[in-house]
Coordinates of C-alpha atoms in Angstrom, one line a residue:
M6 CA 0.3 -0.2 0.5
A7 CA 1.0 3.5 -1.4
R8 CA 2.8 5.4 2.0
E9 CA 0.2 8.0 2.5
P10 CA 1.0 11.5 1.9
E11 CA 1.8 14.0 3.4
S12 CA -0.7 16.8 4.5
Q13 CA -1.7 19.0 1.1
Q14 CA -3.4 22.7 0.9
W15 CA -5.9 21.3 -1.6
R16 CA -6.9 18.5 0.5
E17 CA -8.7 20.1 3.4
W18 CA -11.5 20.5 0.6
E19 CA -14.0 18.1 -0.2
G20 CA -16.6 20.0 -2.2
G21 CA -17.7 21.3 -5.0
P22 CA -17.5 25.3 -6.0
E23 CA -18.6 27.5 -2.9
L24 CA -19.0 31.1 -2.2
S25 CA -17.4 31.8 0.6
R26 CA -19.6 34.1 2.8
S27 CA -15.7 35.9 4.5
W28 CA -14.9 37.1 1.1
P29 CA -13.9 40.7 0.6
S30 CA -16.0 43.1 -0.5
P31 CA -15.3 47.0 -0.9
H32 CA -17.0 49.4 0.6
A33 CA -18.8 52.6 -0.2
D34 CA -15.9 54.3 2.3
I35 CA -12.6 53.4 0.1
D36 CA -10.9 56.4 -1.8
V37 CA -10.5 54.9 -5.2
D38 CA -6.1 53.7 -5.8
T39 CA -5.9 54.0 -9.1
A40 CA -2.4 52.5 -9.0
G41 CA -3.6 50.1 -6.7
L42 CA -5.3 48.7 -9.2
R43 CA -3.4 49.7 -12.9
K44 CA -0.7 47.2 -9.7
V45 CA -3.4 44.2 -9.4
G46 CA -4.5 44.3 -13.1
H47 CA -1.0 44.1 -14.3
A48 CA 0.8 40.9 -11.7
I49 CA -2.6 38.9 -12.3
M50 CA -2.3 39.4 -16.8
L51 CA 1.5 38.9 -16.0
E52 CA 0.2 35.2 -13.7
A53 CA -1.8 34.1 -16.7
D54 CA 0.0 34.9 -19.3
T55 CA 3.5 33.9 -18.0
A56 CA 0.8 30.5 -16.6
A57 CA 0.1 29.9 -20.3
D58 CA 3.7 29.6 -21.5
S59 CA 6.0 26.8 -21.3
N60 CA 8.7 29.1 -21.0
W61 CA 7.9 30.7 -18.1
H62 CA 11.1 29.9 -16.6
D63 CA 12.6 32.8 -17.7
N64 CA 10.5 34.8 -16.6
E65 CA 10.7 35.7 -12.4
S66 CA 8.4 38.1 -12.4
S67 CA 5.8 36.1 -12.0
A68 CA 3.9 34.2 -8.5
L69 CA 3.3 31.4 -10.9
G70 CA 5.0 28.7 -13.0
S71 CA 3.6 27.4 -16.7
W72 CA 1.3 24.8 -16.1
T73 CA 1.8 23.6 -19.5
D74 CA 4.2 21.2 -18.8
L75 CA 1.7 19.5 -16.8
A76 CA -1.1 19.8 -18.6
V77 CA 0.5 17.1 -21.5
Q78 CA 1.8 14.7 -19.2
I79 CA -2.2 13.9 -17.4
T80 CA -3.4 14.3 -21.0
H81 CA -4.9 10.8 -21.4
L82 CA -4.5 9.9 -17.7
G83 CA -6.0 6.2 -17.9
R84 CA -3.7 5.9 -20.8
F85 CA -1.0 3.6 -19.5
N86 CA 1.0 1.5 -22.1
R87 CA -0.4 -1.0 -21.7
K88 CA 1.1 -3.8 -23.5
Y89 CA -0.9 -7.2 -24.3
D90 CA 0.9 -10.5 -25.3
P91 CA -1.3 -11.4 -29.1
S92 CA -2.0 -14.2 -28.1
Y93 CA -4.9 -13.6 -25.3
D94 CA -8.2 -11.5 -25.3
P95 CA -6.8 -8.0 -24.0
S96 CA -10.0 -6.7 -22.0
W97 CA -9.7 -6.5 -18.7
D98 CA -13.4 -4.7 -17.6
A99 CA -12.6 -4.2 -14.6
F100 CA -9.4 -2.1 -15.2
T101 CA -11.1 0.2 -18.2
A102 CA -13.6 1.9 -16.2
L103 CA -11.3 2.7 -14.5
E104 CA -9.2 4.0 -17.0
K105 CA -11.6 5.6 -19.2
T106 CA -13.1 7.5 -16.0
L107 CA -9.2 8.4 -15.4
T108 CA -9.2 10.2 -19.6
G109 CA -12.8 11.8 -18.8
I110 CA -11.2 13.5 -15.0
S111 CA -8.0 14.2 -16.6
G112 CA -10.5 15.8 -20.2
L113 CA -12.4 17.7 -17.5
V114 CA -9.7 19.6 -15.7
Q115 CA -7.1 20.1 -18.5
G116 CA -9.7 22.1 -20.0
A117 CA -11.6 23.9 -17.3
T118 CA -7.9 25.2 -16.0
H119 CA -7.8 26.9 -19.3
H120 CA -11.0 28.7 -19.0
T121 CA -10.7 29.9 -15.5
L122 CA -7.1 31.5 -16.1
G123 CA -8.6 33.2 -19.6
S124 CA -12.0 34.3 -17.2
Y125 CA -8.5 34.8 -14.1
D126 CA -6.7 37.2 -16.9
S127 CA -9.8 38.6 -18.9
F128 CA -11.1 40.4 -15.5
G129 CA -7.2 41.4 -15.2
S130 CA -7.7 43.6 -18.2
M131 CA -11.0 45.3 -16.8
I132 CA -9.4 46.3 -13.4
F133 CA -5.9 47.0 -15.6
A134 CA -8.3 49.3 -17.6
T135 CA -10.2 50.8 -15.2
S136 CA -6.8 51.6 -13.5
A137 CA -5.8 53.4 -16.9
N138 CA -8.5 56.3 -16.8
Y139 CA -11.1 55.5 -13.3
A140 CA -13.3 58.4 -14.5
M141 CA -14.0 58.0 -17.4
A142 CA -13.5 53.6 -16.6
D143 CA -16.8 53.9 -14.2
S144 CA -18.4 55.3 -16.5
V145 CA -18.2 53.0 -19.5
F146 CA -18.9 50.3 -16.5
D147 CA -22.1 52.1 -15.4
K148 CA -22.9 52.5 -19.3
N149 CA -22.2 48.3 -19.6
I150 CA -23.6 47.5 -16.0
S151 CA -26.2 45.1 -17.6
V152 CA -23.5 43.0 -19.7
L153 CA -21.0 43.3 -16.4
R154 CA -24.2 41.6 -14.3
Y155 CA -24.7 39.3 -17.5
T156 CA -21.6 37.3 -17.3
V157 CA -20.6 37.5 -13.7
N158 CA -24.1 36.4 -12.2
G159 CA -25.8 36.1 -14.7
T160 CA -26.7 33.3 -17.8
G161 CA -23.2 34.0 -19.2
V162 CA -22.1 32.2 -15.6
H163 CA -20.5 28.5 -17.1
H164 CA -22.0 26.2 -15.0
E165 CA -21.4 22.3 -15.3
T166 CA -20.5 19.1 -13.6
W167 CA -18.8 16.3 -14.7
E168 CA -20.1 12.4 -13.3
K169 CA -17.8 9.4 -13.6
K170 CA -21.8 8.1 -13.7
T171 CA -20.4 7.6 -16.8
Y172 CA -18.3 4.2 -16.8
V173 CA -19.6 1.9 -14.4
W174 CA -16.8 -0.1 -12.3
Q175 CA -17.5 -3.8 -13.2
E176 CA -16.6 -7.5 -12.6
D177 CA -15.1 -9.4 -14.4
N178 CA -16.3 -12.4 -16.0
V179 CA -13.1 -14.6 -15.3
S180 CA -14.5 -18.5 -15.3
D181 CA -13.4 -18.8 -18.7
Y182 CA -9.1 -16.8 -18.8
D183 CA -6.8 -18.9 -18.5
A184 CA -3.8 -18.6 -16.0
P185 CA -1.2 -17.1 -19.4
R186 CA -3.5 -14.4 -20.0
I187 CA -4.1 -13.3 -16.3
K188 CA -0.3 -13.0 -16.7
A189 CA -0.1 -11.5 -19.1
M190 CA -2.6 -8.4 -18.1
L191 CA -1.0 -7.7 -15.3
D192 CA 2.1 -7.7 -16.5
S193 CA 0.2 -5.3 -19.6
V194 CA -0.4 -2.6 -17.0
E195 CA 3.6 -0.1 -16.5
V196 CA 2.9 0.4 -13.4
A197 CA 5.9 3.7 -13.4
T198 CA 3.5 5.1 -15.7
M199 CA 1.4 5.2 -13.3
L200 CA 3.5 6.4 -10.9
R201 CA 4.4 9.1 -13.4
K202 CA 1.3 10.7 -14.1
G203 CA 0.4 10.1 -11.0
G204 CA 3.0 11.7 -9.5
A205 CA 1.6 14.6 -12.3
C206 CA -1.3 15.0 -10.6
T207 CA -0.1 15.3 -7.7
E208 CA 2.2 19.0 -8.3
L209 CA -1.0 19.6 -10.8
A210 CA -3.0 19.9 -7.0
A211 CA -0.4 22.0 -6.1
W212 CA 0.0 24.3 -8.7
L213 CA -4.4 25.2 -8.3
T214 CA -3.7 26.0 -5.0
N215 CA -1.0 28.1 -5.7
L216 CA -3.3 30.4 -8.5
Q217 CA -6.2 29.6 -5.2
S218 CA -4.2 31.3 -3.1
L219 CA -3.2 34.5 -5.9
V220 CA -6.2 34.8 -6.8
E221 CA -7.4 35.4 -3.2
E222 CA -4.8 37.3 -2.4
H223 CA -5.5 39.6 -5.6
A224 CA -9.4 39.7 -4.1
K225 CA -8.4 41.1 -1.4
Q226 CA -6.0 44.1 -2.4
L227 CA -8.8 44.9 -4.7
A228 CA -11.8 45.1 -2.1
G229 CA -9.7 48.0 -0.7
A230 CA -9.0 49.9 -3.7
W231 CA -12.3 49.8 -5.4
R232 CA -15.7 50.6 -5.2
G233 CA -19.0 50.4 -6.5
E234 CA -20.9 47.9 -8.0
P235 CA -18.8 47.3 -10.7
A236 CA -16.2 46.5 -7.5
E237 CA -18.2 43.4 -6.4
L238 CA -18.9 42.4 -10.0
A239 CA -15.5 42.1 -10.2
L240 CA -14.6 40.3 -7.0
E241 CA -18.2 38.2 -7.3
A242 CA -16.1 37.1 -10.5
F243 CA -13.5 36.1 -9.1
R244 CA -15.3 34.1 -6.3
K245 CA -16.3 31.6 -9.0
V246 CA -13.0 31.5 -10.1
H247 CA -11.7 31.2 -6.8
A248 CA -13.9 28.1 -6.1
T249 CA -13.5 26.0 -9.6
T250 CA -9.9 26.4 -8.9
R251 CA -10.0 24.9 -5.3
A252 CA -12.6 22.3 -6.6
L253 CA -10.2 21.6 -10.0
A254 CA -6.8 21.6 -6.9
Y255 CA -9.0 18.5 -5.5
A256 CA -10.0 16.9 -7.7
I257 CA -7.1 16.5 -9.5
G258 CA -5.0 15.4 -6.3
T259 CA -7.4 12.5 -5.6
T260 CA -7.1 11.6 -7.9
G261 CA -3.5 11.2 -8.6
E262 CA -3.4 9.9 -4.7
T263 CA -5.4 7.2 -6.3
I264 CA -4.0 6.0 -9.2
I265 CA -0.2 6.1 -7.4
W266 CA -2.3 3.8 -4.2
L267 CA -3.2 1.1 -7.0
A268 CA 0.2 1.0 -8.8
N269 CA 2.1 0.4 -6.2
V270 CA -0.7 -2.6 -5.4
I271 CA -0.2 -3.8 -8.5
H272 CA 3.6 -3.4 -8.7
R273 CA 3.2 -6.0 -5.4
Y274 CA 0.7 -8.7 -7.5
Q275 CA 3.2 -8.4 -10.3
V276 CA 5.6 -10.2 -8.1
N277 CA 3.8 -12.4 -6.5
F278 CA 2.4 -13.9 -9.1
E279 CA 4.5 -17.0 -9.8
S280 CA 5.2 -17.3 -5.8
V281 CA 0.8 -17.5 -6.0
V282 CA 0.1 -19.9 -8.6
K283 CA 2.1 -22.6 -9.3
L284 CA 1.9 -26.0 -11.2
G285 CA 1.9 -28.5 -8.7
D286 CA 5.5 -29.2 -7.7
W287 CA 6.2 -26.2 -10.6
E288 CA 7.1 -22.5 -10.6
F289 CA 4.5 -20.7 -12.7
D290 CA 7.2 -20.8 -16.2
D291 CA 6.6 -18.1 -18.5
D292 CA 7.7 -19.9 -21.3
L293 CA 5.4 -23.1 -20.1
P294 CA 3.4 -24.6 -23.5
D295 CA -0.1 -24.8 -22.3
W296 CA -0.1 -28.0 -23.5
L297 CA 1.4 -29.0 -20.3
L298 CA -1.2 -26.5 -18.3
P299 CA -3.6 -29.0 -16.2
S300 CA -7.1 -28.6 -17.8
G301 CA -9.7 -26.8 -16.0
G302 CA -8.0 -26.2 -12.2
G303 CA -5.1 -26.2 -10.5
A304 CA -2.9 -23.3 -11.9
H305 CA -5.8 -21.3 -13.9
D306 CA -7.6 -21.6 -10.7
R307 CA -5.5 -20.1 -8.6
A308 CA -4.5 -17.3 -11.0
R309 CA -8.7 -16.5 -11.3
D310 CA -8.9 -16.1 -7.2
Y311 CA -5.9 -14.0 -7.7
L312 CA -7.3 -12.3 -10.3
R313 CA -11.0 -11.7 -8.8
D314 CA -8.4 -10.1 -5.9
I315 CA -6.9 -7.5 -7.4
N316 CA -9.9 -7.0 -9.4
Q317 CA -11.3 -5.8 -5.6
Y318 CA -8.4 -3.5 -5.1
V319 CA -9.6 -1.8 -8.4
R320 CA -12.5 -1.7 -7.2
A321 CA -11.3 0.4 -4.4
A322 CA -9.6 2.6 -6.7
Y323 CA -12.4 3.5 -8.1
D324 CA -14.3 4.3 -5.5
M325 CA -12.2 6.8 -4.0
L326 CA -11.6 9.3 -7.8
P327 CA -14.1 12.4 -7.4
A328 CA -17.9 11.3 -8.5
E329 CA -17.9 14.5 -9.8
I330 CA -16.5 18.3 -10.3
E331 CA -17.9 20.8 -10.8
V332 CA -16.9 24.3 -12.9
L333 CA -18.5 27.8 -11.8
L334 CA -16.7 30.1 -14.7
P335 CA -17.4 33.8 -15.3
T336 CA -17.5 33.7 -19.7
T337 CA -15.1 36.5 -20.8
S338 CA -12.6 36.5 -23.3
S339 CA -9.4 37.6 -22.3
S340 CA -7.7 37.8 -25.9
D341 CA -10.9 40.6 -27.0
A342 CA -10.3 42.4 -23.3
E343 CA -7.3 44.0 -23.5
L344 CA -9.1 45.8 -26.7
A345 CA -10.7 47.6 -23.7
Y346 CA -7.8 49.9 -23.0
E347 CA -5.2 52.3 -24.6
D348 CA -2.3 53.6 -22.7
D349 CA -4.1 56.6 -22.1
G350 CA -7.7 55.3 -21.0
L351 CA -10.1 53.3 -21.8
K352 CA -11.7 52.6 -25.0
D353 CA -15.8 52.8 -25.3
G354 CA -17.4 51.7 -28.2
S355 CA -14.6 48.4 -28.4
G356 CA -15.8 44.6 -28.9
Y357 CA -15.0 44.4 -25.4
W358 CA -18.6 44.2 -23.6
D359 CA -19.9 42.7 -26.8
S360 CA -17.2 39.3 -26.4
M361 CA -18.4 38.9 -23.4
I362 CA -22.0 38.3 -24.4
S363 CA -21.1 36.2 -27.4
Y364 CA -17.7 33.9 -25.6
I365 CA -18.5 30.6 -23.9
P366 CA -16.0 28.4 -23.2
E367 CA -16.2 24.9 -24.5
F368 CA -15.5 22.8 -22.1
P369 CA -14.8 18.5 -23.0
L370 CA -18.3 17.6 -21.0
L371 CA -19.7 15.2 -23.9
D372 CA -21.7 12.5 -23.3
R373 CA -18.5 9.8 -23.1
E374 CA -20.7 7.5 -25.2
K375 CA -22.1 9.5 -27.4
L376 CA -18.5 10.4 -28.4
D377 CA -17.3 7.0 -28.2
A378 CA -19.4 5.8 -30.8
R379 CA -18.8 9.4 -32.7
R380 CA -14.5 8.2 -32.7
S381 CA -15.3 4.2 -34.1
Q382 CA -17.0 6.0 -37.4

């Protein structure tokens, strides 16, 4: 069994997106600090830019490293380079359900993280625009307040929940399996790949926790530098970004721990297979021809019992995976948001406000059965 990991900040929370009642809120007596707004907006845009840049290590001024390398590592999370003996049927129902669920989790986390950064960057641009000329920005935001409300609290909010129940775990019917096939099934799983991908998940959880802390820090700074309904809406947007980031961190962190735990279990069963499944006085031998194997008993029965034991661990791992992952994000486009300001002030009439309404993120939340059917055509 895997060693219990050290406490992680993302482990302290187990719910879906939840908006804290203690979230900072601007008060009417705040004197607008335009320099403070500019500082917060610039920091957010810099962090979001470097987060999407694989060469982030060249930019030491960012508080957030790139997530692109980690994103690549969790792509197709459920693929563990399984290589089967072509002489045997490769299907392993219990493990297949786990793999497909892991792939669904990785797709959701990648898509949601990408759009979380987009929302974060977009509102950073909006705050920077406000600092450029507060009086003018205030009037523009007042003029377009309905669009901002729509984006932050209306139907423009992307709120959806991924559920793992699409792929239900099921026990293999092992009655027709023989010992060589079961050994081939077990050996086909590359434990090293599982450990590597599990480690990437826990690293991504830590990265998302760092982003969560930055969003909270900037929200507190924003609450002390801006007032009015636009400020309230910007903070509400940050609350949603913060909550989604926390949900993603918990989901991918839990997933990583589960993969690492199961990898250690499978490794133990791989190592012990030949000492448990014997042919009378014979140790099980990969090179032993099939005609020497006793038919319908002995080593075959022991191998079937062995696989049944393994499958209970696979079932436990499946149950440990997040049952659902909830996403709650304002729908803004960071690229269009950059049109909202110039050096000498805010540009009214730009495409920024229209983009807030029209931009709806596309998450990988398609019906899995329909998606598989489409790919098989």
